[in-house]
Amino acid sequence: MITIYTTPGCSSSRKAKAWLKEHNIEFVERNMLTHRPSVAEIKTMVGKTEDGVDEIISTRSQIFKKLGLDLETLSIQKLFKVVSENPCFLRSPIIVDEKRLLAGFSEIEIRRFLPRKTRKFYLQQAQLLVN
């Protein structure tokens, strides 16, 4: 099952939900501000990234800047706790399933959540267009 962590008013979250619905992909939505991700959930997210915490944390957040956090010196346990208490530090949306994670919205990257048969079909169609 796919879980999409969203924040209210986020246009990327709206785009991602619309894309999933358009492709008939079932998902559970979690508003990160009203249902904060736990430390365990954040650890799981980081475990599914390619670039670690840099992939899921928005250092452009006003609160992040205001607190003056330095990711290089903060222990990982402290970072997980701070992020759990301040979910606005997380990029939005964050889409996860059993194996994959996508932070933010990308029309190309979100395709990884299509069922394998559908991805294969689209690939075959694209190859026909090229030939």
CSV table of C-alpha atoms in Angstrom, one decimal:
chain,number,residue,atom,x,y,z
A,1,MET,CA,0.0,0.0,0.0
A,2,ILE,CA,1.2,3.5,-0.8
A,3,THR,CA,1.2,6.2,1.8
A,4,ILE,CA,1.5,9.8,0.8
A,5,TYR,CA,2.6,12.3,3.4
A,6,THR,CA,1.2,15.7,2.6
A,7,THR,CA,0.9,19.2,3.9
A,8,PRO,CA,-2.2,21.5,3.4
A,9,GLY,CA,-1.9,24.0,0.7
A,10,CYS,CA,1.0,22.2,-1.0
A,11,SER,CA,0.6,22.2,-4.8
A,12,SER,CA,3.0,19.3,-5.3
A,13,SER,CA,0.9,17.3,-2.8
A,14,ARG,CA,-2.2,18.0,-4.9
A,15,LYS,CA,-0.5,17.1,-8.1
A,16,ALA,CA,0.8,13.8,-6.7
A,17,LYS,CA,-2.6,12.8,-5.3
A,18,ALA,CA,-4.3,13.7,-8.6
A,19,TRP,CA,-1.7,11.7,-10.5
A,20,LEU,CA,-2.2,8.6,-8.3
A,21,LYS,CA,-6.0,8.9,-8.7
A,22,GLU,CA,-5.7,9.3,-12.4
A,23,HIS,CA,-3.7,6.1,-12.6
A,24,ASN,CA,-6.1,4.2,-10.3
A,25,ILE,CA,-3.4,3.7,-7.7
A,26,GLU,CA,-4.8,3.3,-4.2
A,27,PHE,CA,-3.1,5.2,-1.4
A,28,VAL,CA,-3.5,6.4,2.1
A,29,GLU,CA,-3.0,10.1,2.7
A,30,ARG,CA,-1.4,11.4,5.9
A,31,ASN,CA,-1.4,15.1,6.7
A,32,MET,CA,2.0,15.6,8.3
A,33,LEU,CA,0.9,18.5,10.3
A,34,THR,CA,-2.1,16.8,12.0
A,35,HIS,CA,-0.6,13.3,12.1
A,36,ARG,CA,3.1,13.9,12.6
A,37,PRO,CA,5.3,11.1,11.4
A,38,SER,CA,6.9,9.2,14.3
A,39,VAL,CA,10.7,8.8,14.8
A,40,ALA,CA,10.3,5.2,13.6
A,41,GLU,CA,8.5,6.3,10.4
A,42,ILE,CA,11.2,8.9,9.7
A,43,LYS,CA,13.8,6.2,10.1
A,44,THR,CA,12.0,4.0,7.7
A,45,MET,CA,11.7,6.9,5.2
A,46,VAL,CA,15.5,7.6,5.4
A,47,GLY,CA,16.1,3.8,5.0
A,48,LYS,CA,14.4,4.0,1.6
A,49,THR,CA,16.3,7.0,0.3
A,50,GLU,CA,19.3,7.1,-1.9
A,51,ASP,CA,20.7,10.3,-0.4
A,52,GLY,CA,19.8,9.9,3.2
A,53,VAL,CA,18.2,12.8,5.2
A,54,ASP,CA,19.1,15.3,2.5
A,55,GLU,CA,16.5,13.7,0.2
A,56,ILE,CA,13.6,14.2,2.6
A,57,ILE,CA,14.4,17.4,4.5
A,58,SER,CA,13.7,20.9,3.2
A,59,THR,CA,16.4,23.1,4.5
A,60,ARG,CA,14.6,26.0,2.8
A,61,SER,CA,11.9,25.8,5.5
A,62,GLN,CA,11.6,29.1,7.4
A,63,ILE,CA,11.5,27.3,10.8
A,64,PHE,CA,14.5,25.3,9.8
A,65,LYS,CA,16.4,28.5,9.1
A,66,LYS,CA,15.1,30.2,12.2
A,67,LEU,CA,16.3,27.3,14.5
A,68,GLY,CA,19.8,27.5,12.8
A,69,LEU,CA,20.1,23.7,12.6
A,70,ASP,CA,23.3,22.3,11.1
A,71,LEU,CA,22.7,18.8,9.6
A,72,GLU,CA,26.4,18.1,9.7
A,73,THR,CA,26.8,18.4,13.4
A,74,LEU,CA,23.4,17.1,14.6
A,75,SER,CA,23.3,13.5,15.7
A,76,ILE,CA,21.0,11.3,13.7
A,77,GLN,CA,18.8,10.5,16.7
A,78,LYS,CA,18.4,14.2,17.6
A,79,LEU,CA,17.6,14.9,14.0
A,80,PHE,CA,14.9,12.3,13.9
A,81,LYS,CA,13.4,13.7,17.0
A,82,VAL,CA,13.5,17.3,15.8
A,83,VAL,CA,11.9,16.3,12.5
A,84,SER,CA,9.2,14.3,14.2
A,85,GLU,CA,8.4,17.4,16.3
A,86,ASN,CA,8.6,19.7,13.3
A,87,PRO,CA,7.2,17.9,10.3
A,88,CYS,CA,7.3,21.1,8.3
A,89,PHE,CA,11.0,20.2,7.9
A,90,LEU,CA,10.0,17.4,5.6
A,91,ARG,CA,9.6,17.9,1.9
A,92,SER,CA,6.1,17.5,0.6
A,93,PRO,CA,4.8,15.2,-0.5
A,94,ILE,CA,6.6,12.1,0.5
A,95,ILE,CA,5.3,9.0,-1.2
A,96,VAL,CA,6.3,5.6,0.1
A,97,ASP,CA,5.4,2.0,-0.4
A,98,GLU,CA,7.1,-1.2,0.9
A,99,LYS,CA,10.3,-0.6,-1.1
A,100,ARG,CA,10.4,2.9,-2.6
A,101,LEU,CA,10.2,6.6,-1.6
A,102,LEU,CA,9.7,9.7,-3.6
A,103,ALA,CA,10.2,13.1,-2.0
A,104,GLY,CA,8.5,16.0,-3.9
A,105,PHE,CA,6.5,15.6,-7.1
A,106,SER,CA,8.0,14.6,-10.4
A,107,GLU,CA,5.9,13.4,-13.3
A,108,ILE,CA,8.7,11.1,-14.3
A,109,GLU,CA,9.8,9.8,-10.9
A,110,ILE,CA,6.3,9.1,-9.7
A,111,ARG,CA,5.9,6.4,-12.4
A,112,ARG,CA,7.9,4.1,-10.3
A,113,PHE,CA,4.7,3.5,-8.3
A,114,LEU,CA,2.8,2.2,-11.3
A,115,PRO,CA,2.3,-1.6,-11.2
A,116,ARG,CA,5.1,-3.5,-13.0
A,117,LYS,CA,2.8,-4.6,-15.9
A,118,THR,CA,1.7,-1.0,-16.5
A,119,ARG,CA,5.3,0.3,-16.5
A,120,LYS,CA,6.3,-2.5,-19.0
A,121,PHE,CA,3.4,-1.6,-21.2
A,122,TYR,CA,4.3,2.1,-21.2
A,123,LEU,CA,7.9,1.2,-22.0
A,124,GLN,CA,6.9,-1.0,-24.9
A,125,GLN,CA,4.7,1.8,-26.3
A,126,ALA,CA,7.5,4.3,-26.0
A,127,GLN,CA,9.9,2.0,-27.9
A,128,LEU,CA,7.3,1.6,-30.7
A,129,LEU,CA,7.1,5.4,-31.1
A,130,VAL,CA,10.9,5.6,-31.3
A,131,ASN,CA,11.2,2.8,-34.0
